[in-house]
Amino acid sequence: MKQRAHAWTALRALKLLDDSKKAPKLVELLSYYLSDAWDGAWLPDTLIVDMSYGHIFKMDSSSVALGTDISGNKRYVRTHKQLDKALKGKRLMLNYVKGEPTLDKPYMAHPKFGGHLPNRVIALSHSLGDMLKMSNYPMAFYAKEKKSKHYLKDLSKKSVKDLSLSPNFSARQIAMTFFLLSHYICDAHMPLHCDLRDRMLRKTVKRRIPAKLHPSIEKIWEKQFPEKIDLILHDYTKNSIDDVVAALPDDSMIMIDSVKKYSLGTSIPVISQDEWTEMVQVCRTSYAVSRKWIAKPYKSAEEFIEDVGSEEFVEVTNRIFHDAVQCVAAIWLKAWKRYIR
């Protein structure tokens, strides 16, 4: 996914959080820094630059490609039924791969070249809770559900040091990290980020999907979202978040707010498992989507769409962005609740 897609997904996740009414203080915090969503959701590509390992979790069932024999090893099987039990909420990508035989075979991420996207997500999510705990006063006081007695007693006698427990992180730094986290969660929903066919393994295994296919799909996706000028909200713009996420091009294929079967609604699933496990299951789902959706080594998105049909491309695209927005909101909420509790 490219910059417009990432920024829009982050803003749409914020709208979902607001619509859900589950974390009004988090929505308020992030709303002060909407102008940072454009850059923040793109920092992993421009500043951190960990694309070759941090944005991927590429899996395969081929023992040759993996460099280890996993055939017949039930440890590496996660069926659709198992994934459906683990992933809460309305997961449209998972519904798409119901009955897909790929999920009945052993499959895993390459032990050296598969990437560690789930690690990045859990690290950033826990770091957000830590940053909030070490945030500047009075945010730590404002956001907590239970007020510390330390703050409520004889404030006039307290020194600044006493009032500011650990004044290390500003609210803007925290908001930026929320937007940054959304990038990795989104990337887990791009099927080719989770498919080992889309990677050259040095000289041992050649890339089985042409290098141009991945970026050409993302190039088409990018045209479905608002222009940069509409996605950057600041003091001089009159647009609201609702206005921005609705400002899709007239011919956009994104229909998660206009077609019932792709609708997000207002609910956010509660993630009961840790973020690493959640993201591994998401990546497993993306892997299965890739194997079903992209069954041949197409040279370009145009050739791919011509073969599978434009309706299929639109359908899977909407399933992907529905799930990406929902997952971003759910993990943001989990990080926030870890702090306020």
PDB file of N, CA and C in Angstrom, residues 63-143:
ATOM      1  N   SER A  63       8.556 -27.157   0.949  1.00  0.00           N
ATOM      2  CA  SER A  63       9.741 -27.478   1.739  1.00  0.00           C
ATOM      3  C   SER A  63      11.010 -27.022   1.032  1.00  0.00           C
ATOM      4  N   VAL A  64      11.000 -27.030  -0.308  1.00  0.00           N
ATOM      5  CA  VAL A  64      12.155 -26.576  -1.083  1.00  0.00           C
ATOM      6  C   VAL A  64      12.381 -25.083  -0.860  1.00  0.00           C
ATOM      7  N   ALA A  65      11.309 -24.295  -0.968  1.00  0.00           N
ATOM      8  CA  ALA A  65      11.423 -22.851  -0.787  1.00  0.00           C
ATOM      9  C   ALA A  65      11.784 -22.486   0.652  1.00  0.00           C
ATOM     10  N   LEU A  66      11.233 -23.222   1.613  1.00  0.00           N
ATOM     11  CA  LEU A  66      11.476 -22.925   3.029  1.00  0.00           C
ATOM     12  C   LEU A  66      12.846 -23.412   3.499  1.00  0.00           C
ATOM     13  N   GLY A  67      13.414 -24.365   2.778  1.00  0.00           N
ATOM     14  CA  GLY A  67      14.711 -24.914   3.184  1.00  0.00           C
ATOM     15  C   GLY A  67      14.605 -25.889   4.329  1.00  0.00           C
ATOM     16  N   THR A  68      13.401 -26.319   4.638  1.00  0.00           N
ATOM     17  CA  THR A  68      13.182 -27.297   5.697  1.00  0.00           C
ATOM     18  C   THR A  68      11.918 -28.092   5.377  1.00  0.00           C
ATOM     19  N   ASP A  69      11.910 -29.353   5.723  1.00  0.00           N
ATOM     20  CA  ASP A  69      10.786 -30.219   5.388  1.00  0.00           C
ATOM     21  C   ASP A  69       9.676 -30.090   6.433  1.00  0.00           C
ATOM     22  N   ILE A  70       8.536 -29.546   6.018  1.00  0.00           N
ATOM     23  CA  ILE A  70       7.399 -29.418   6.935  1.00  0.00           C
ATOM     24  C   ILE A  70       6.223 -30.268   6.481  1.00  0.00           C
ATOM     25  N   SER A  71       6.415 -31.056   5.446  1.00  0.00           N
ATOM     26  CA  SER A  71       5.318 -31.884   4.939  1.00  0.00           C
ATOM     27  C   SER A  71       4.855 -32.864   6.011  1.00  0.00           C
ATOM     28  N   GLY A  72       3.573 -32.917   6.214  1.00  0.00           N
ATOM     29  CA  GLY A  72       3.012 -33.822   7.202  1.00  0.00           C
ATOM     30  C   GLY A  72       3.124 -33.351   8.637  1.00  0.00           C
ATOM     31  N   ASN A  73       3.692 -32.163   8.858  1.00  0.00           N
ATOM     32  CA  ASN A  73       3.859 -31.640  10.217  1.00  0.00           C
ATOM     33  C   ASN A  73       2.637 -30.810  10.613  1.00  0.00           C
ATOM     34  N   LYS A  74       1.792 -31.366  11.442  1.00  0.00           N
ATOM     35  CA  LYS A  74       0.540 -30.707  11.821  1.00  0.00           C
ATOM     36  C   LYS A  74       0.762 -29.426  12.621  1.00  0.00           C
ATOM     37  N   ARG A  75       1.956 -29.274  13.170  1.00  0.00           N
ATOM     38  CA  ARG A  75       2.263 -28.065  13.949  1.00  0.00           C
ATOM     39  C   ARG A  75       2.111 -26.814  13.086  1.00  0.00           C
ATOM     40  N   TYR A  76       2.359 -26.952  11.784  1.00  0.00           N
ATOM     41  CA  TYR A  76       2.341 -25.799  10.896  1.00  0.00           C
ATOM     42  C   TYR A  76       1.039 -25.690  10.101  1.00  0.00           C
ATOM     43  N   VAL A  77       0.014 -26.379  10.537  1.00  0.00           N
ATOM     44  CA  VAL A  77      -1.290 -26.273   9.902  1.00  0.00           C
ATOM     45  C   VAL A  77      -2.191 -25.372  10.748  1.00  0.00           C
ATOM     46  N   ARG A  78      -2.785 -24.368  10.116  1.00  0.00           N
ATOM     47  CA  ARG A  78      -3.821 -23.553  10.756  1.00  0.00           C
ATOM     48  C   ARG A  78      -4.975 -23.487   9.769  1.00  0.00           C
ATOM     49  N   THR A  79      -5.977 -24.267  10.041  1.00  0.00           N
ATOM     50  CA  THR A  79      -7.105 -24.370   9.122  1.00  0.00           C
ATOM     51  C   THR A  79      -7.986 -23.122   9.195  1.00  0.00           C
ATOM     52  N   HIS A  80      -8.906 -23.033   8.271  1.00  0.00           N
ATOM     53  CA  HIS A  80      -9.855 -21.919   8.291  1.00  0.00           C
ATOM     54  C   HIS A  80     -10.655 -21.905   9.596  1.00  0.00           C
ATOM     55  N   LYS A  81     -11.040 -23.070  10.045  1.00  0.00           N
ATOM     56  CA  LYS A  81     -11.815 -23.163  11.289  1.00  0.00           C
ATOM     57  C   LYS A  81     -11.006 -22.634  12.470  1.00  0.00           C
ATOM     58  N   GLN A  82      -9.718 -22.962  12.524  1.00  0.00           N
ATOM     59  CA  GLN A  82      -8.865 -22.494  13.614  1.00  0.00           C
ATOM     60  C   GLN A  82      -8.660 -20.979  13.550  1.00  0.00           C
ATOM     61  N   LEU A  83      -8.474 -20.463  12.350  1.00  0.00           N
ATOM     62  CA  LEU A  83      -8.295 -19.023  12.186  1.00  0.00           C
ATOM     63  C   LEU A  83      -9.581 -18.276  12.537  1.00  0.00           C
ATOM     64  N   ASP A  84     -10.701 -18.844  12.138  1.00  0.00           N
ATOM     65  CA  ASP A  84     -11.988 -18.210  12.414  1.00  0.00           C
ATOM     66  C   ASP A  84     -12.258 -18.133  13.914  1.00  0.00           C
ATOM     67  N   LYS A  85     -11.783 -19.117  14.645  1.00  0.00           N
ATOM     68  CA  LYS A  85     -11.946 -19.116  16.103  1.00  0.00           C
ATOM     69  C   LYS A  85     -11.032 -18.092  16.756  1.00  0.00           C
ATOM     70  N   ALA A  86      -9.843 -17.898  16.193  1.00  0.00           N
ATOM     71  CA  ALA A  86      -8.852 -17.002  16.794  1.00  0.00           C
ATOM     72  C   ALA A  86      -9.101 -15.532  16.468  1.00  0.00           C
ATOM     73  N   LEU A  87      -9.588 -15.261  15.261  1.00  0.00           N
ATOM     74  CA  LEU A  87      -9.770 -13.882  14.812  1.00  0.00           C
ATOM     75  C   LEU A  87     -11.213 -13.446  15.059  1.00  0.00           C
ATOM     76  N   LYS A  88     -11.387 -12.523  15.984  1.00  0.00           N
ATOM     77  CA  LYS A  88     -12.725 -12.081  16.361  1.00  0.00           C
ATOM     78  C   LYS A  88     -13.254 -11.043  15.371  1.00  0.00           C
ATOM     79  N   GLY A  89     -14.558 -10.928  15.331  1.00  0.00           N
ATOM     80  CA  GLY A  89     -15.173  -9.904  14.502  1.00  0.00           C
ATOM     81  C   GLY A  89     -15.442 -10.373  13.082  1.00  0.00           C
ATOM     82  N   LYS A  90     -15.831  -9.432  12.265  1.00  0.00           N
ATOM     83  CA  LYS A  90     -16.215  -9.682  10.878  1.00  0.00           C
ATOM     84  C   LYS A  90     -14.987  -9.576   9.982  1.00  0.00           C
ATOM     85  N   ARG A  91     -14.319 -10.687   9.728  1.00  0.00           N
ATOM     86  CA  ARG A  91     -13.093 -10.706   8.917  1.00  0.00           C
ATOM     87  C   ARG A  91     -13.451 -11.146   7.492  1.00  0.00           C
ATOM     88  N   LEU A  92     -13.567 -10.195   6.600  1.00  0.00           N
ATOM     89  CA  LEU A  92     -14.005 -10.495   5.243  1.00  0.00           C
ATOM     90  C   LEU A  92     -12.959 -11.257   4.441  1.00  0.00           C
ATOM     91  N   MET A  93     -11.674 -11.029   4.733  1.00  0.00           N
ATOM     92  CA  MET A  93     -10.629 -11.777   4.044  1.00  0.00           C
ATOM     93  C   MET A  93     -10.699 -13.258   4.419  1.00  0.00           C
ATOM     94  N   LEU A  94     -10.949 -13.525   5.681  1.00  0.00           N
ATOM     95  CA  LEU A  94     -11.045 -14.908   6.147  1.00  0.00           C
ATOM     96  C   LEU A  94     -12.250 -15.598   5.528  1.00  0.00           C
ATOM     97  N   ASN A  95     -13.334 -14.865   5.409  1.00  0.00           N
ATOM     98  CA  ASN A  95     -14.525 -15.422   4.776  1.00  0.00           C
ATOM     99  C   ASN A  95     -14.257 -15.772   3.308  1.00  0.00           C
ATOM    100  N   TYR A  96     -13.420 -14.979   2.652  1.00  0.00           N
ATOM    101  CA  TYR A  96     -13.081 -15.190   1.241  1.00  0.00           C
ATOM    102  C   TYR A  96     -12.343 -16.510   1.027  1.00  0.00           C
ATOM    103  N   VAL A  97     -11.517 -16.911   1.982  1.00  0.00           N
ATOM    104  CA  VAL A  97     -10.712 -18.121   1.793  1.00  0.00           C
ATOM    105  C   VAL A  97     -11.319 -19.358   2.461  1.00  0.00           C
ATOM    106  N   LYS A  98     -12.579 -19.287   2.818  1.00  0.00           N
ATOM    107  CA  LYS A  98     -13.241 -20.458   3.385  1.00  0.00           C
ATOM    108  C   LYS A  98     -13.252 -21.568   2.342  1.00  0.00           C
ATOM    109  N   GLY A  99     -12.777 -22.735   2.717  1.00  0.00           N
ATOM    110  CA  GLY A  99     -12.703 -23.855   1.788  1.00  0.00           C
ATOM    111  C   GLY A  99     -11.437 -23.876   0.951  1.00  0.00           C
ATOM    112  N   GLU A 100     -10.545 -22.899   1.145  1.00  0.00           N
ATOM    113  CA  GLU A 100      -9.300 -22.842   0.384  1.00  0.00           C
ATOM    114  C   GLU A 100      -8.370 -23.964   0.850  1.00  0.00           C
ATOM    115  N   PRO A 101      -7.980 -24.897  -0.026  1.00  0.00           N
ATOM    116  CA  PRO A 101      -7.154 -26.043   0.373  1.00  0.00           C
ATOM    117  C   PRO A 101      -5.763 -25.666   0.886  1.00  0.00           C
ATOM    118  N   THR A 102      -5.291 -24.475   0.555  1.00  0.00           N
ATOM    119  CA  THR A 102      -3.978 -24.019   1.034  1.00  0.00           C
ATOM    120  C   THR A 102      -3.889 -24.080   2.557  1.00  0.00           C
ATOM    121  N   LEU A 103      -5.003 -23.790   3.223  1.00  0.00           N
ATOM    122  CA  LEU A 103      -5.003 -23.749   4.683  1.00  0.00           C
ATOM    123  C   LEU A 103      -4.992 -25.126   5.331  1.00  0.00           C
ATOM    124  N   ASP A 104      -5.211 -26.155   4.553  1.00  0.00           N
ATOM    125  CA  ASP A 104      -5.197 -27.519   5.097  1.00  0.00           C
ATOM    126  C   ASP A 104      -3.825 -28.171   5.012  1.00  0.00           C
ATOM    127  N   LYS A 105      -2.873 -27.454   4.399  1.00  0.00           N
ATOM    128  CA  LYS A 105      -1.508 -27.962   4.286  1.00  0.00           C
ATOM    129  C   LYS A 105      -0.612 -27.267   5.315  1.00  0.00           C
ATOM    130  N   PRO A 106       0.502 -27.893   5.706  1.00  0.00           N
ATOM    131  CA  PRO A 106       1.458 -27.195   6.583  1.00  0.00           C
ATOM    132  C   PRO A 106       2.062 -25.998   5.839  1.00  0.00           C
ATOM    133  N   TYR A 107       2.130 -24.856   6.499  1.00  0.00           N
ATOM    134  CA  TYR A 107       2.740 -23.666   5.905  1.00  0.00           C
ATOM    135  C   TYR A 107       3.334 -22.811   7.021  1.00  0.00           C
ATOM    136  N   MET A 108       4.379 -22.090   6.700  1.00  0.00           N
ATOM    137  CA  MET A 108       5.049 -21.282   7.713  1.00  0.00           C
ATOM    138  C   MET A 108       5.840 -20.162   7.051  1.00  0.00           C
ATOM    139  N   ALA A 109       6.270 -19.196   7.858  1.00  0.00           N
ATOM    140  CA  ALA A 109       7.134 -18.131   7.359  1.00  0.00           C
ATOM    141  C   ALA A 109       8.547 -18.673   7.202  1.00  0.00           C
ATOM    142  N   HIS A 110       9.250 -18.182   6.207  1.00  0.00           N
ATOM    143  CA  HIS A 110      10.632 -18.614   6.006  1.00  0.00           C
ATOM    144  C   HIS A 110      11.451 -18.254   7.244  1.00  0.00           C
ATOM    145  N   PRO A 111      12.206 -19.186   7.805  1.00  0.00           N
ATOM    146  CA  PRO A 111      12.927 -18.931   9.061  1.00  0.00           C
ATOM    147  C   PRO A 111      13.968 -17.807   8.977  1.00  0.00           C
ATOM    148  N   LYS A 112      14.470 -17.502   7.782  1.00  0.00           N
ATOM    149  CA  LYS A 112      15.474 -16.440   7.651  1.00  0.00           C
ATOM    150  C   LYS A 112      14.972 -15.237   6.856  1.00  0.00           C
ATOM    151  N   PHE A 113      14.176 -15.487   5.837  1.00  0.00           N
ATOM    152  CA  PHE A 113      13.798 -14.420   4.914  1.00  0.00           C
ATOM    153  C   PHE A 113      12.305 -14.114   4.925  1.00  0.00           C
ATOM    154  N   GLY A 114      11.621 -14.626   5.928  1.00  0.00           N
ATOM    155  CA  GLY A 114      10.173 -14.408   5.978  1.00  0.00           C
ATOM    156  C   GLY A 114       9.777 -13.042   6.495  1.00  0.00           C
ATOM    157  N   GLY A 115      10.628 -12.445   7.319  1.00  0.00           N
ATOM    158  CA  GLY A 115      10.301 -11.142   7.900  1.00  0.00           C
ATOM    159  C   GLY A 115       9.719 -11.280   9.293  1.00  0.00           C
ATOM    160  N   HIS A 116       9.603 -10.153   9.991  1.00  0.00           N
ATOM    161  CA  HIS A 116       9.062 -10.210  11.361  1.00  0.00           C
ATOM    162  C   HIS A 116       8.032  -9.112  11.621  1.00  0.00           C
ATOM    163  N   LEU A 117       7.099  -8.965  10.698  1.00  0.00           N
ATOM    164  CA  LEU A 117       6.039  -7.969  10.851  1.00  0.00           C
ATOM    165  C   LEU A 117       5.280  -8.096  12.177  1.00  0.00           C
ATOM    166  N   PRO A 118       4.859  -9.307  12.597  1.00  0.00           N
ATOM    167  CA  PRO A 118       4.146  -9.405  13.882  1.00  0.00           C
ATOM    168  C   PRO A 118       4.970  -8.882  15.064  1.00  0.00           C
ATOM    169  N   ASN A 119       6.283  -9.054  15.010  1.00  0.00           N
ATOM    170  CA  ASN A 119       7.141  -8.533  16.083  1.00  0.00           C
ATOM    171  C   ASN A 119       7.088  -7.005  16.141  1.00  0.00           C
ATOM    172  N   ARG A 120       7.069  -6.376  14.968  1.00  0.00           N
ATOM    173  CA  ARG A 120       7.019  -4.912  14.924  1.00  0.00           C
ATOM    174  C   ARG A 120       5.714  -4.414  15.539  1.00  0.00           C
ATOM    175  N   VAL A 121       4.615  -5.108  15.244  1.00  0.00           N
ATOM    176  CA  VAL A 121       3.317  -4.665  15.746  1.00  0.00           C
ATOM    177  C   VAL A 121       3.228  -4.783  17.257  1.00  0.00           C
ATOM    178  N   ILE A 122       3.634  -5.918  17.809  1.00  0.00           N
ATOM    179  CA  ILE A 122       3.522  -6.065  19.265  1.00  0.00           C
ATOM    180  C   ILE A 122       4.498  -5.131  19.982  1.00  0.00           C
ATOM    181  N   ALA A 123       5.671  -4.920  19.392  1.00  0.00           N
ATOM    182  CA  ALA A 123       6.644  -4.016  20.019  1.00  0.00           C
ATOM    183  C   ALA A 123       6.102  -2.595  20.072  1.00  0.00           C
ATOM    184  N   LEU A 124       5.541  -2.123  18.970  1.00  0.00           N
ATOM    185  CA  LEU A 124       5.016  -0.760  18.931  1.00  0.00           C
ATOM    186  C   LEU A 124       3.787  -0.610  19.814  1.00  0.00           C
ATOM    187  N   SER A 125       2.941  -1.624  19.846  1.00  0.00           N
ATOM    188  CA  SER A 125       1.739  -1.556  20.666  1.00  0.00           C
ATOM    189  C   SER A 125       2.087  -1.452  22.153  1.00  0.00           C
ATOM    190  N   HIS A 126       3.031  -2.279  22.605  1.00  0.00           N
ATOM    191  CA  HIS A 126       3.453  -2.203  24.004  1.00  0.00           C
ATOM    192  C   HIS A 126       4.196  -0.896  24.273  1.00  0.00           C
ATOM    193  N   SER A 127       4.970  -0.440  23.311  1.00  0.00           N
ATOM    194  CA  SER A 127       5.702   0.816  23.484  1.00  0.00           C
ATOM    195  C   SER A 127       4.746   1.985  23.659  1.00  0.00           C
ATOM    196  N   LEU A 128       3.604   1.934  22.965  1.00  0.00           N
ATOM    197  CA  LEU A 128       2.622   3.004  23.126  1.00  0.00           C
ATOM    198  C   LEU A 128       2.106   3.069  24.561  1.00  0.00           C
ATOM    199  N   GLY A 129       1.833   1.899  25.147  1.00  0.00           N
ATOM    200  CA  GLY A 129       1.416   1.891  26.543  1.00  0.00           C
ATOM    201  C   GLY A 129       2.480   2.467  27.450  1.00  0.00           C
ATOM    202  N   ASP A 130       3.743   2.142  27.162  1.00  0.00           N
ATOM    203  CA  ASP A 130       4.850   2.673  27.957  1.00  0.00           C
ATOM    204  C   ASP A 130       4.979   4.175  27.784  1.00  0.00           C
ATOM    205  N   MET A 131       4.872   4.646  26.538  1.00  0.00           N
ATOM    206  CA  MET A 131       4.978   6.080  26.268  1.00  0.00           C
ATOM    207  C   MET A 131       3.874   6.855  26.971  1.00  0.00           C
ATOM    208  N   LEU A 132       2.681   6.289  26.978  1.00  0.00           N
ATOM    209  CA  LEU A 132       1.575   6.949  27.667  1.00  0.00           C
ATOM    210  C   LEU A 132       1.837   7.054  29.163  1.00  0.00           C
ATOM    211  N   LYS A 133       2.415   6.006  29.736  1.00  0.00           N
ATOM    212  CA  LYS A 133       2.730   6.039  31.162  1.00  0.00           C
ATOM    213  C   LYS A 133       3.816   7.054  31.471  1.00  0.00           C
ATOM    214  N   MET A 134       4.692   7.294  30.500  1.00  0.00           N
ATOM    215  CA  MET A 134       5.785   8.247  30.696  1.00  0.00           C
ATOM    216  C   MET A 134       5.506   9.578  30.011  1.00  0.00           C
ATOM    217  N   SER A 135       4.231   9.866  29.779  1.00  0.00           N
ATOM    218  CA  SER A 135       3.863  11.076  29.050  1.00  0.00           C
ATOM    219  C   SER A 135       3.919  12.312  29.943  1.00  0.00           C
ATOM    220  N   ASN A 136       3.890  13.440  29.282  1.00  0.00           N
ATOM    221  CA  ASN A 136       3.931  14.707  30.002  1.00  0.00           C
ATOM    222  C   ASN A 136       2.668  14.904  30.836  1.00  0.00           C
ATOM    223  N   TYR A 137       2.841  15.427  32.040  1.00  0.00           N
ATOM    224  CA  TYR A 137       1.695  15.861  32.836  1.00  0.00           C
ATOM    225  C   TYR A 137       1.074  17.062  32.105  1.00  0.00           C
ATOM    226  N   PRO A 138      -0.250  17.186  31.979  1.00  0.00           N
ATOM    227  CA  PRO A 138      -1.240  16.416  32.730  1.00  0.00           C
ATOM    228  C   PRO A 138      -1.879  15.273  31.946  1.00  0.00           C
ATOM    229  N   MET A 139      -1.318  14.865  30.824  1.00  0.00           N
ATOM    230  CA  MET A 139      -2.000  13.849  30.033  1.00  0.00           C
ATOM    231  C   MET A 139      -2.168  12.543  30.799  1.00  0.00           C
ATOM    232  N   ALA A 140      -1.136  12.143  31.543  1.00  0.00           N
ATOM    233  CA  ALA A 140      -1.229  10.906  32.298  1.00  0.00           C
ATOM    234  C   ALA A 140      -2.384  10.979  33.302  1.00  0.00           C
ATOM    235  N   PHE A 141      -2.581  12.152  33.874  1.00  0.00           N
ATOM    236  CA  PHE A 141      -3.675  12.344  34.819  1.00  0.00           C
ATOM    237  C   PHE A 141      -5.021  12.371  34.090  1.00  0.00           C
ATOM    238  N   TYR A 142      -5.049  13.034  32.956  1.00  0.00           N
ATOM    239  CA  TYR A 142      -6.286  13.226  32.197  1.00  0.00           C
ATOM    240  C   TYR A 142      -6.841  11.912  31.657  1.00  0.00           C
ATOM    241  N   ALA A 143      -5.976  11.027  31.181  1.00  0.00           N
ATOM    242  CA  ALA A 143      -6.427   9.831  30.475  1.00  0.00           C
ATOM    243  C   ALA A 143      -6.745   8.653  31.384  1.00  0.00           C
TER     244      ALA A 143
END
